[in-house]
Tab-separated table of C-alpha atoms and ligand atoms in Angstrom:
chain	number	residue	atom	x	y	z
A	169	MET	CA	12.762	86.049	-31.194
A	170	LYS	CA	15.641	85.072	-29.046
A	171	ASN	CA	16.296	84.754	-25.487
A	172	GLN	CA	12.442	84.827	-24.003
A	173	SER	CA	10.612	83.472	-20.740
A	174	VAL	CA	7.565	81.790	-21.364
A	175	LEU	CA	4.719	81.801	-18.494
A	176	VAL	CA	2.030	79.345	-18.045
A	177	GLU	CA	-0.866	79.725	-16.406
A	178	ASP	CA	-3.922	76.992	-15.912
A	179	GLY	CA	-2.588	76.268	-19.506
A	180	LYS	CA	-3.189	79.165	-20.843
A	181	ILE	CA	0.355	81.812	-22.067
A	182	ALA	CA	0.836	84.505	-19.649
A	183	GLU	CA	3.330	85.636	-20.055
A	184	VAL	CA	5.523	86.465	-23.281
A	185	GLY	CA	9.160	88.023	-22.185
A	186	ALA	CA	13.187	88.371	-22.454
A	187	GLY	CA	15.248	87.190	-18.715
A	188	ALA	CA	13.774	85.342	-16.103
A	189	VAL	CA	9.616	84.880	-15.114
A	190	LYS	CA	9.120	86.250	-12.233
A	191	SER	CA	8.654	82.653	-10.234
A	192	ALA	CA	7.073	79.292	-11.352
A	193	ASP	CA	5.815	75.763	-9.502
A	194	GLU	CA	7.753	74.202	-12.506
A	195	THR	CA	10.832	74.956	-14.686
A	196	ILE	CA	12.094	73.787	-17.454
A	197	ASP	CA	15.325	75.163	-18.568
A	198	CYS	CA	15.119	75.643	-22.901
A	199	GLU	CA	18.624	77.281	-23.275
A	200	GLY	CA	19.397	75.808	-26.731
A	201	LYS	CA	16.546	74.637	-27.271
A	202	ILE	CA	14.231	76.163	-29.816
A	203	VAL	CA	10.171	76.917	-28.556
A	204	LEU	CA	6.889	76.604	-31.041
A	205	PRO	CA	4.158	76.414	-31.274
A	206	GLY	CA	2.654	72.341	-30.929
A	207	LEU	CA	2.069	70.681	-35.117
A	208	ILE	CA	-1.510	70.334	-35.801
A	209	ASN	CA	-2.102	67.431	-38.303
A	210	THR	CA	-4.754	68.302	-39.329
A	211	HIS	CA	-5.702	64.649	-41.462
A	212	THR	CA	-5.200	60.749	-40.270
A	213	HIS	CA	-6.680	58.000	-39.186
A	214	LEU	CA	-5.134	57.205	-35.771
A	215	ALA	CA	-5.977	53.379	-35.869
A	216	MET	CA	-4.618	52.877	-38.766
A	217	THR	CA	-0.895	52.819	-37.671
A	218	LEU	CA	-2.013	48.665	-37.257
A	219	PHE	CA	-1.055	48.473	-40.319
A	220	ARG	CA	2.048	50.186	-41.051
A	221	GLY	CA	4.086	49.036	-43.104
A	222	LEU	CA	1.118	45.860	-44.733
A	223	ALA	CA	0.316	47.775	-47.734
A	224	ASP	CA	2.775	49.795	-49.774
A	225	ASP	CA	3.309	50.307	-52.937
A	226	MET	CA	-0.640	50.530	-54.160
A	227	LYS	CA	-2.899	52.962	-55.765
A	228	LEU	CA	-4.920	53.852	-53.638
A	229	GLU	CA	-8.578	51.968	-55.215
A	230	GLU	CA	-6.182	48.695	-54.805
A	231	TRP	CA	-5.110	49.371	-51.750
A	232	LEU	CA	-8.311	50.325	-50.233
A	233	LYS	CA	-10.293	47.561	-51.521
A	234	SER	CA	-7.404	44.742	-51.802
A	235	ARG	CA	-5.807	45.019	-47.716
A	236	ILE	CA	-6.970	47.526	-46.335
A	237	TRP	CA	-10.926	47.308	-46.161
A	238	PRO	CA	-9.987	43.294	-45.838
A	239	LEU	CA	-8.288	44.031	-42.976
A	240	GLU	CA	-10.790	46.582	-41.621
A	241	LEU	CA	-12.918	44.191	-40.993
A	242	LYS	CA	-11.305	42.575	-38.868
A	243	LEU	CA	-10.946	45.599	-36.259
A	244	THR	CA	-12.128	45.210	-32.867
A	245	PRO	CA	-12.770	48.235	-30.509
A	246	GLU	CA	-9.484	46.576	-28.442
A	247	MET	CA	-7.754	47.173	-31.613
A	248	CYS	CA	-8.647	50.358	-32.367
A	249	HIS	CA	-7.817	52.381	-28.626
A	250	TYR	CA	-3.924	50.627	-28.838
A	251	GLY	CA	-3.780	51.175	-33.049
A	252	ALA	CA	-5.435	55.070	-31.340
A	253	LEU	CA	-2.501	55.808	-28.485
A	254	LEU	CA	0.476	54.347	-31.173
A	255	GLY	CA	-0.960	57.699	-33.107
A	256	CYS	CA	-1.060	59.324	-29.568
A	257	LEU	CA	2.601	57.714	-28.983
A	258	GLU	CA	4.228	58.646	-31.702
A	259	MET	CA	2.255	62.220	-32.740
A	260	MET	CA	4.130	63.263	-29.306
A	261	ALA	CA	6.628	62.187	-29.917
A	262	THR	CA	7.521	63.846	-33.053
A	263	GLY	CA	6.079	67.461	-32.176
A	264	THR	CA	2.358	67.082	-32.795
A	265	THR	CA	0.058	68.325	-30.154
A	266	THR	CA	-3.912	68.985	-31.662
A	267	PHE	CA	-4.964	66.457	-35.002
A	268	LEU	CA	-7.979	65.867	-37.196
A	269	ASP	CA	-8.325	62.128	-37.164
A	270	MET	CA	-11.607	60.112	-38.878
A	271	TYR	CA	-12.025	56.660	-37.677
A	272	PHE	CA	-14.018	53.913	-36.949
A	273	PHE	CA	-14.787	52.579	-32.794
A	274	MET	CA	-14.560	56.343	-32.240
A	275	ASP	CA	-15.195	55.994	-28.287
A	276	GLU	CA	-12.068	53.773	-28.017
A	277	VAL	CA	-10.166	56.360	-30.245
A	278	ALA	CA	-11.334	59.290	-27.985
A	279	LYS	CA	-10.631	57.348	-24.499
A	280	ALA	CA	-7.220	56.686	-25.971
A	281	VAL	CA	-6.530	60.335	-26.963
A	282	VAL	CA	-7.714	61.126	-23.471
A	283	THR	CA	-4.800	59.040	-21.619
A	284	ALA	CA	-2.179	60.869	-23.840
A	285	GLY	CA	-3.738	64.393	-22.776
A	286	LEU	CA	-3.073	65.791	-26.506
A	287	ARG	CA	-5.496	68.269	-27.953
A	288	ALA	CA	-8.603	66.773	-31.143
A	289	TYR	CA	-11.027	67.071	-33.176
A	290	LEU	CA	-12.825	63.577	-34.194
A	291	ALA	CA	-14.838	62.401	-36.000
A	292	PHE	CA	-16.702	58.568	-37.225
A	293	GLY	CA	-16.640	57.856	-41.078
A	294	ALA	CA	-19.811	57.553	-42.066
A	295	ILE	CA	-19.900	55.964	-45.377
A	296	GLY	CA	-23.286	54.613	-47.257
A	297	GLU	CA	-25.761	54.358	-50.298
A	298	GLU	CA	-28.957	55.705	-50.398
A	299	GLY	CA	-31.144	54.648	-47.874
A	300	SER	CA	-28.882	51.062	-46.944
A	301	ALA	CA	-27.997	50.021	-43.740
A	302	LEU	CA	-24.822	51.489	-43.910
A	303	GLU	CA	-26.275	54.773	-43.814
A	304	LEU	CA	-28.529	53.976	-41.807
A	305	ALA	CA	-25.999	53.186	-39.331
A	306	SER	CA	-22.958	55.001	-40.304
A	307	LYS	CA	-26.240	57.941	-39.216
A	308	GLN	CA	-27.135	56.610	-35.852
A	309	ASN	CA	-22.982	56.257	-35.350
A	310	THR	CA	-21.780	59.694	-35.784
A	311	LYS	CA	-25.142	60.943	-33.034
A	312	GLN	CA	-24.115	57.836	-30.838
A	313	PHE	CA	-20.175	59.409	-30.973
A	314	ILE	CA	-20.838	63.532	-30.260
A	315	LYS	CA	-23.610	62.061	-27.430
A	316	PHE	CA	-20.002	60.393	-25.758
A	317	LEU	CA	-18.420	63.624	-26.704
A	318	LYS	CA	-19.822	65.397	-24.691
A	319	GLU	CA	-21.303	62.485	-21.409
A	320	LEU	CA	-16.598	62.425	-21.429
A	321	ASN	CA	-16.724	66.553	-21.257
A	322	ASN	CA	-12.759	66.659	-21.791
A	323	PRO	CA	-12.261	70.328	-22.907
A	324	LEU	CA	-9.420	68.888	-25.554
A	325	LEU	CA	-11.276	66.761	-27.810
A	326	LYS	CA	-13.745	68.232	-29.736
A	327	PRO	CA	-16.312	66.522	-32.574
A	328	ALA	CA	-16.432	66.690	-36.785
A	329	VAL	CA	-18.546	65.328	-38.509
A	330	GLY	CA	-17.706	63.192	-41.462
A	331	PRO	CA	-18.333	62.022	-44.834
A	332	HIS	CA	-15.898	59.729	-45.712
A	333	ALA	CA	-16.445	61.377	-48.967
A	334	PRO	CA	-18.400	62.243	-52.263
A	335	TYR	CA	-18.541	58.906	-53.904
A	336	SER	CA	-18.329	56.773	-50.535
A	337	CYS	CA	-21.748	58.649	-49.273
A	338	SER	CA	-25.231	58.815	-51.174
A	339	PRO	CA	-25.651	62.954	-51.100
A	340	GLU	CA	-28.911	62.564	-47.697
A	341	LEU	CA	-25.873	61.434	-45.980
A	342	LEU	CA	-23.696	64.377	-46.856
A	343	MET	CA	-26.547	66.833	-46.379
A	344	TRP	CA	-26.857	65.337	-43.306
A	345	SER	CA	-24.140	65.120	-41.438
A	346	LYS	CA	-24.114	69.190	-43.059
A	347	GLU	CA	-26.230	69.948	-41.057
A	348	VAL	CA	-25.493	67.883	-37.573
A	349	ALA	CA	-22.434	69.617	-38.269
A	350	GLU	CA	-23.944	73.045	-37.991
A	351	LYS	CA	-26.740	72.534	-34.992
A	352	GLU	CA	-23.776	70.663	-32.956
A	353	HIS	CA	-21.545	73.581	-33.545
A	354	ALA	CA	-19.001	70.555	-35.126
A	355	LEU	CA	-16.171	70.929	-37.767
A	356	LEU	CA	-17.013	69.202	-41.030
A	357	HIS	CA	-14.935	66.186	-42.476
A	358	THR	CA	-14.832	64.621	-46.366
A	359	HIS	CA	-11.917	63.367	-48.206
A	360	ILE	CA	-12.208	66.054	-52.134
A	361	ALA	CA	-10.716	64.719	-55.268
A	362	GLU	CA	-8.061	62.715	-53.846
A	363	THR	CA	-7.347	60.814	-57.443
A	364	ARG	CA	-7.652	61.683	-61.253
A	365	THR	CA	-9.660	57.934	-61.323
A	366	GLU	CA	-12.167	59.872	-58.600
A	367	GLN	CA	-12.889	62.133	-60.402
A	368	ALA	CA	-13.756	60.662	-64.250
A	369	GLN	CA	-15.859	58.226	-62.281
A	370	ALA	CA	-17.213	61.584	-60.639
A	371	GLN	CA	-17.971	63.118	-63.265
A	372	LYS	CA	-19.197	59.506	-65.704
A	373	ASP	CA	-21.941	59.292	-62.743
A	374	LEU	CA	-23.045	63.179	-61.943
A	375	GLY	CA	-21.899	64.195	-64.714
A	376	MET	CA	-19.314	66.480	-63.210
A	377	ARG	CA	-16.272	67.146	-61.156
A	378	GLU	CA	-17.024	66.668	-57.292
A	379	VAL	CA	-16.389	69.894	-55.687
A	380	GLU	CA	-18.775	71.293	-58.730
A	381	TYR	CA	-20.767	68.881	-57.642
A	382	LEU	CA	-21.333	69.740	-53.946
A	383	ASP	CA	-21.674	73.175	-54.661
A	384	LYS	CA	-25.078	72.577	-55.787
A	385	LEU	CA	-25.876	70.178	-53.623
A	386	GLY	CA	-24.719	72.989	-51.199
A	387	PHE	CA	-22.970	71.232	-49.136
A	388	LEU	CA	-19.919	73.724	-48.524
A	389	SER	CA	-19.077	75.359	-46.339
A	390	PRO	CA	-16.442	77.480	-44.190
A	391	ASN	CA	-16.878	74.648	-41.994
A	392	LEU	CA	-15.327	72.097	-44.208
A	393	LEU	CA	-12.316	71.362	-43.495
A	394	ALA	CA	-11.895	68.323	-47.076
A	395	ALA	CA	-8.498	66.620	-46.695
A	396	HIS	CA	-6.061	65.795	-50.156
A	397	CYS	CA	-8.300	68.192	-52.918
A	398	VAL	CA	-5.696	66.427	-55.397
A	399	TRP	CA	-6.840	66.697	-58.863
A	400	LEU	CA	-8.365	69.839	-58.378
A	401	THR	CA	-9.463	72.625	-61.887
A	402	LYS	CA	-8.402	76.052	-61.528
A	403	SER	CA	-12.462	76.355	-61.277
A	404	GLU	CA	-13.157	73.916	-58.409
A	405	VAL	CA	-9.762	75.938	-56.248
A	406	SER	CA	-11.901	79.435	-57.479
A	407	THR	CA	-15.214	77.663	-55.575
A	408	LEU	CA	-13.235	76.455	-52.672
A	409	ALA	CA	-12.172	80.175	-51.384
A	410	LYS	CA	-15.498	81.611	-52.822
A	411	ARG	CA	-17.127	79.048	-49.858
A	412	ASP	CA	-14.015	79.014	-47.611
A	413	VAL	CA	-12.979	75.473	-47.538
A	414	LYS	CA	-10.271	74.612	-45.786
A	415	VAL	CA	-8.137	72.518	-47.211
A	416	SER	CA	-6.013	69.730	-45.782
A	417	HIS	CA	-2.912	68.828	-48.501
A	418	CYS	CA	-1.600	65.671	-47.709
A	419	PRO	CA	1.228	65.503	-49.865
A	420	VAL	CA	3.258	62.585	-48.453
A	421	SER	CA	0.604	59.908	-48.448
A	422	ASN	CA	-0.913	61.528	-51.762
A	423	MET	CA	2.467	60.848	-53.455
A	424	LYS	CA	3.398	57.231	-51.779
A	425	LEU	CA	-0.852	55.425	-53.034
A	426	ALA	CA	0.882	57.379	-56.072
A	427	SER	CA	-1.766	60.208	-57.047
A	428	GLY	CA	-0.272	61.096	-60.098
A	429	GLY	CA	-1.023	64.745	-59.694
A	430	VAL	CA	-0.011	67.240	-57.194
A	431	ALA	CA	-2.464	69.360	-55.069
A	432	PRO	CA	-2.988	72.640	-56.668
A	433	VAL	CA	-1.007	74.329	-53.067
A	434	PRO	CA	-0.188	77.547	-54.509
A	435	GLU	CA	-3.218	78.327	-56.642
A	436	MET	CA	-5.078	77.514	-53.501
A	437	LEU	CA	-2.845	80.377	-51.415
A	438	GLU	CA	-3.169	82.735	-54.318
A	439	SER	CA	-7.202	82.430	-54.288
A	440	GLY	CA	-6.487	82.829	-49.792
A	441	VAL	CA	-7.874	79.199	-49.435
A	442	THR	CA	-6.294	77.900	-45.959
A	443	VAL	CA	-4.617	75.227	-46.697
A	444	SER	CA	-3.152	73.044	-43.739
A	445	ILE	CA	-0.831	69.574	-43.462
A	446	GLY	CA	-1.911	66.236	-42.949
A	447	THR	CA	-0.120	63.321	-42.752
A	448	ASP	CA	-2.539	61.309	-43.876
A	449	GLY	CA	-2.838	57.327	-41.991
A	450	ALA	CA	-0.014	55.760	-41.249
A	451	ALA	CA	-1.031	52.822	-43.959
A	452	SER	CA	-0.259	55.235	-46.360
A	453	ASN	CA	2.821	57.568	-45.545
A	454	ASN	CA	4.189	55.705	-43.215
A	455	SER	CA	4.970	57.647	-40.303
A	456	LEU	CA	2.718	60.623	-38.451
A	457	ASP	CA	5.827	63.383	-37.866
A	458	MET	CA	4.529	67.078	-39.150
A	459	PHE	CA	8.687	67.865	-39.887
A	460	GLU	CA	8.835	64.680	-42.494
A	461	SER	CA	5.255	66.543	-43.997
A	462	MET	CA	6.562	70.795	-43.723
A	463	LYS	CA	9.585	69.314	-45.831
A	464	ILE	CA	8.294	66.543	-48.195
A	465	CYS	CA	4.882	69.830	-49.151
A	466	ALA	CA	8.002	71.349	-49.272
A	467	LEU	CA	10.305	70.101	-51.894
A	468	VAL	CA	7.247	68.092	-53.712
A	469	HIS	CA	6.065	71.815	-54.671
A	470	ALA	CA	9.666	73.463	-55.471
A	471	ALA	CA	10.346	70.473	-57.662
A	472	HIS	CA	6.642	69.797	-59.586
A	473	ARG	CA	7.099	74.007	-60.073
A	474	TRP	CA	10.566	73.842	-61.092
A	475	ASP	CA	10.401	77.035	-58.289
A	476	PRO	CA	11.756	75.936	-55.199
A	477	LYS	CA	10.967	80.283	-53.079
A	478	ILE	CA	7.141	78.764	-54.564
A	479	LEU	CA	6.662	77.325	-50.926
A	480	PRO	CA	9.088	79.190	-49.244
A	481	ALA	CA	9.386	77.182	-45.073
A	482	GLN	CA	8.573	80.278	-42.981
A	483	ARG	CA	5.825	79.784	-44.801
A	484	ILE	CA	5.366	75.476	-44.539
A	485	LEU	CA	6.003	76.419	-40.631
A	486	ASP	CA	2.876	78.880	-40.758
A	487	ILE	CA	0.364	76.691	-42.496
A	488	ALA	CA	2.042	73.651	-39.903
A	489	THR	CA	0.664	76.263	-36.906
A	490	ILE	CA	-1.132	79.049	-37.346
A	491	GLU	CA	-2.737	78.583	-40.474
A	492	ALA	CA	-3.753	75.039	-39.211
A	493	ALA	CA	-5.568	76.372	-36.144
A	494	LYS	CA	-7.528	78.587	-38.356
A	495	ALA	CA	-8.550	75.429	-40.268
A	496	LEU	CA	-9.579	74.079	-37.729
A	497	GLY	CA	-11.742	76.994	-36.787
A	498	ILE	CA	-8.851	78.152	-33.327
A	499	GLY	CA	-6.484	80.416	-34.945
A	500	ASP	CA	-7.685	82.931	-31.822
A	501	ARG	CA	-6.721	80.083	-29.209
A	502	ILE	CA	-3.764	77.613	-30.303
A	503	GLY	CA	-1.212	77.809	-33.505
A	504	SER	CA	1.539	80.430	-32.307
A	505	ILE	CA	3.302	81.426	-28.919
A	506	GLU	CA	1.090	84.781	-27.587
A	507	ILE	CA	-0.897	85.910	-24.348
A	508	GLY	CA	-3.896	84.155	-24.053
A	509	LYS	CA	-3.593	81.234	-26.366
A	510	GLN	CA	-3.645	77.445	-24.832
A	511	ALA	CA	-0.068	76.538	-24.086
A	512	ASP	CA	0.722	74.362	-26.603
A	513	LEU	CA	4.453	74.325	-27.058
A	514	ILE	CA	7.223	71.344	-28.036
A	515	ILE	CA	10.539	71.984	-27.667
A	516	ILE	CA	13.490	71.122	-29.914
A	517	ASP	CA	16.918	69.910	-28.791
A	518	THR	CA	19.567	71.327	-31.038
A	519	ARG	CA	22.484	70.092	-28.865
A	520	THR	CA	22.240	67.249	-32.657
A	521	PRO	CA	24.449	66.990	-35.557
A	522	ASN	CA	21.517	67.515	-38.069
A	523	MET	CA	20.460	70.558	-36.351
A	524	ALA	CA	24.180	72.040	-35.980
A	525	PRO	CA	25.639	74.657	-37.045
A	526	LEU	CA	22.000	77.238	-36.062
A	527	SER	CA	22.249	80.391	-35.724
A	528	GLU	CA	19.218	83.235	-36.309
A	529	GLU	CA	20.034	83.111	-40.682
A	530	ASN	CA	19.519	79.627	-40.427
A	531	VAL	CA	16.663	78.619	-38.090
A	532	ILE	CA	13.350	78.591	-39.481
A	533	SER	CA	15.488	75.973	-42.710
A	534	ASN	CA	16.758	73.619	-39.973
A	535	LEU	CA	13.184	73.424	-38.059
A	536	VAL	CA	11.804	72.984	-42.121
A	537	TYR	CA	14.384	71.151	-44.144
A	538	SER	CA	17.126	70.265	-41.516
A	539	THR	CA	14.161	68.874	-38.310
A	540	ASN	CA	12.463	65.510	-38.030
A	541	GLY	CA	11.053	64.157	-34.709
A	542	HIS	CA	12.881	63.313	-32.827
A	543	ASN	CA	14.198	66.373	-32.629
A	544	VAL	CA	11.364	66.983	-30.055
A	545	ASP	CA	12.327	66.847	-26.357
A	546	THR	CA	9.293	67.868	-24.799
A	547	THR	CA	5.450	68.348	-25.116
A	548	ILE	CA	2.744	70.243	-23.572
A	549	VAL	CA	-0.795	70.392	-24.507
A	550	ASP	CA	-3.274	72.500	-22.973
A	551	GLY	CA	0.079	73.413	-20.019
A	552	LYS	CA	0.594	69.424	-19.047
A	553	THR	CA	3.390	67.791	-20.682
A	554	VAL	CA	2.812	65.555	-21.994
A	555	MET	CA	7.052	64.589	-22.969
A	556	LYS	CA	9.822	65.055	-21.016
A	557	ASN	CA	13.214	64.567	-22.412
A	558	ARG	CA	11.785	62.428	-24.842
A	559	GLU	CA	10.327	60.289	-21.944
A	560	PHE	CA	6.296	59.839	-23.122
A	561	LEU	CA	4.730	60.888	-19.322
A	562	THR	CA	1.180	59.645	-20.211
A	563	LEU	CA	1.798	56.641	-21.647
A	564	LYS	CA	3.106	53.453	-21.218
A	565	GLU	CA	5.408	53.213	-24.150
A	566	ASN	CA	6.747	49.544	-23.626
A	567	THR	CA	2.832	48.047	-23.498
A	568	ILE	CA	1.905	50.524	-26.494
A	569	TYR	CA	4.550	48.681	-28.909
A	570	GLU	CA	3.431	44.999	-27.200
A	571	LYS	CA	-0.406	45.243	-27.575
A	572	THR	CA	0.169	46.561	-31.733
A	573	ALA	CA	2.728	44.401	-32.487
A	574	GLU	CA	-0.027	41.041	-31.001
A	575	TYR	CA	-2.518	42.634	-33.461
A	576	ALA	CA	-1.166	43.331	-36.280
A	577	LEU	CA	0.153	39.439	-36.437
A	578	ALA	CA	-3.383	38.852	-35.585
A	579	LEU	CA	-4.516	41.258	-38.497
A	580	THR	CA	-1.951	39.584	-40.710
A	581	LYS	CA	-2.863	35.985	-40.262
A	582	GLN	CA	-7.029	36.628	-40.242
A	583	ASN	CA	-6.174	37.477	-43.496
A	584	ARG	CA	-3.853	35.626	-45.572
B	159	LIG	ZN1	-8.231	60.339	-44.887
């Protein structure tokens, strides 16, 4: 829509229409700019910003075992707090207003997100073999974190239950997680079929593929948002559709970790699976810029299928906004600029070389193929401006840069 105004009242979109809004306490002039619903990142590990550039050029299994797990052992709550602040800073700078995060020291992550003023679903990353101390600790941490969020009582933060993956969690832990998610009205979040190695291992250990295994367990449900889903058969795709499982497609991370295959996103969409986009953590991306992920998502499928029409720009933009909102179960509350929805808005500066020339003809194309996150000028979450004219209003960026540089240095020193 052209030459429209958006009125925000009490955190919600109260009016959308042509011409000037009757009256407002504050007016942001968007002349020559584009107002979009805030982007939604449905899979990330915020505090992994601390590992940015520290674990490149490796396959997932080597990346985890030789680099990430040893680094994670050294993490402290304070480090995760600042790592999460850096993640929030990058997200608001690049137009993401809502995200789904899974990690540990989640109390500290939650506090960082509250300071930033972003909307988030947060999960403690649970792991553990049957009957292990780790499994017990995961359950305790999950319950404790849900209690922490309830007491925090911040309307922007919602709990998610996050059993890490079918290969790192016992069946008991997976099903316990599902039950807790149902009881607490929380989202269920996990990783599925990220690599071929993982699927081969599942066939060896369980005698079946991961989706089949999870379905037999009774784990799959409409409340589940599964990250990756790269190495799936057609039958697994139809099982996901049948169980109404939502998917977070992470094209950049999958390419960087050389997962090899390309997630069957066209088949998922055709089967009716709700697909969204995740950046994954900054150790496997290495940015949290959803504009970049949108473009790469479009390119990887066109290249892989030899079909430039397979995922058009408008579809990609929908996937990163309204479809992602549906994936989180809040399609009626965010994801588009409509009266009654929460005012999660971003304003894009179009007076930049990469956006010109701009017309009604190419605006969607420019947003997906030539915009990058740093074209975002202003970010508004729940009606509150968190970045205005590229100035951060809720976060002290220099302190965050200094602290995270100090921690990254400490982590690599200890790791040598
Ligand atoms: Zn992940």
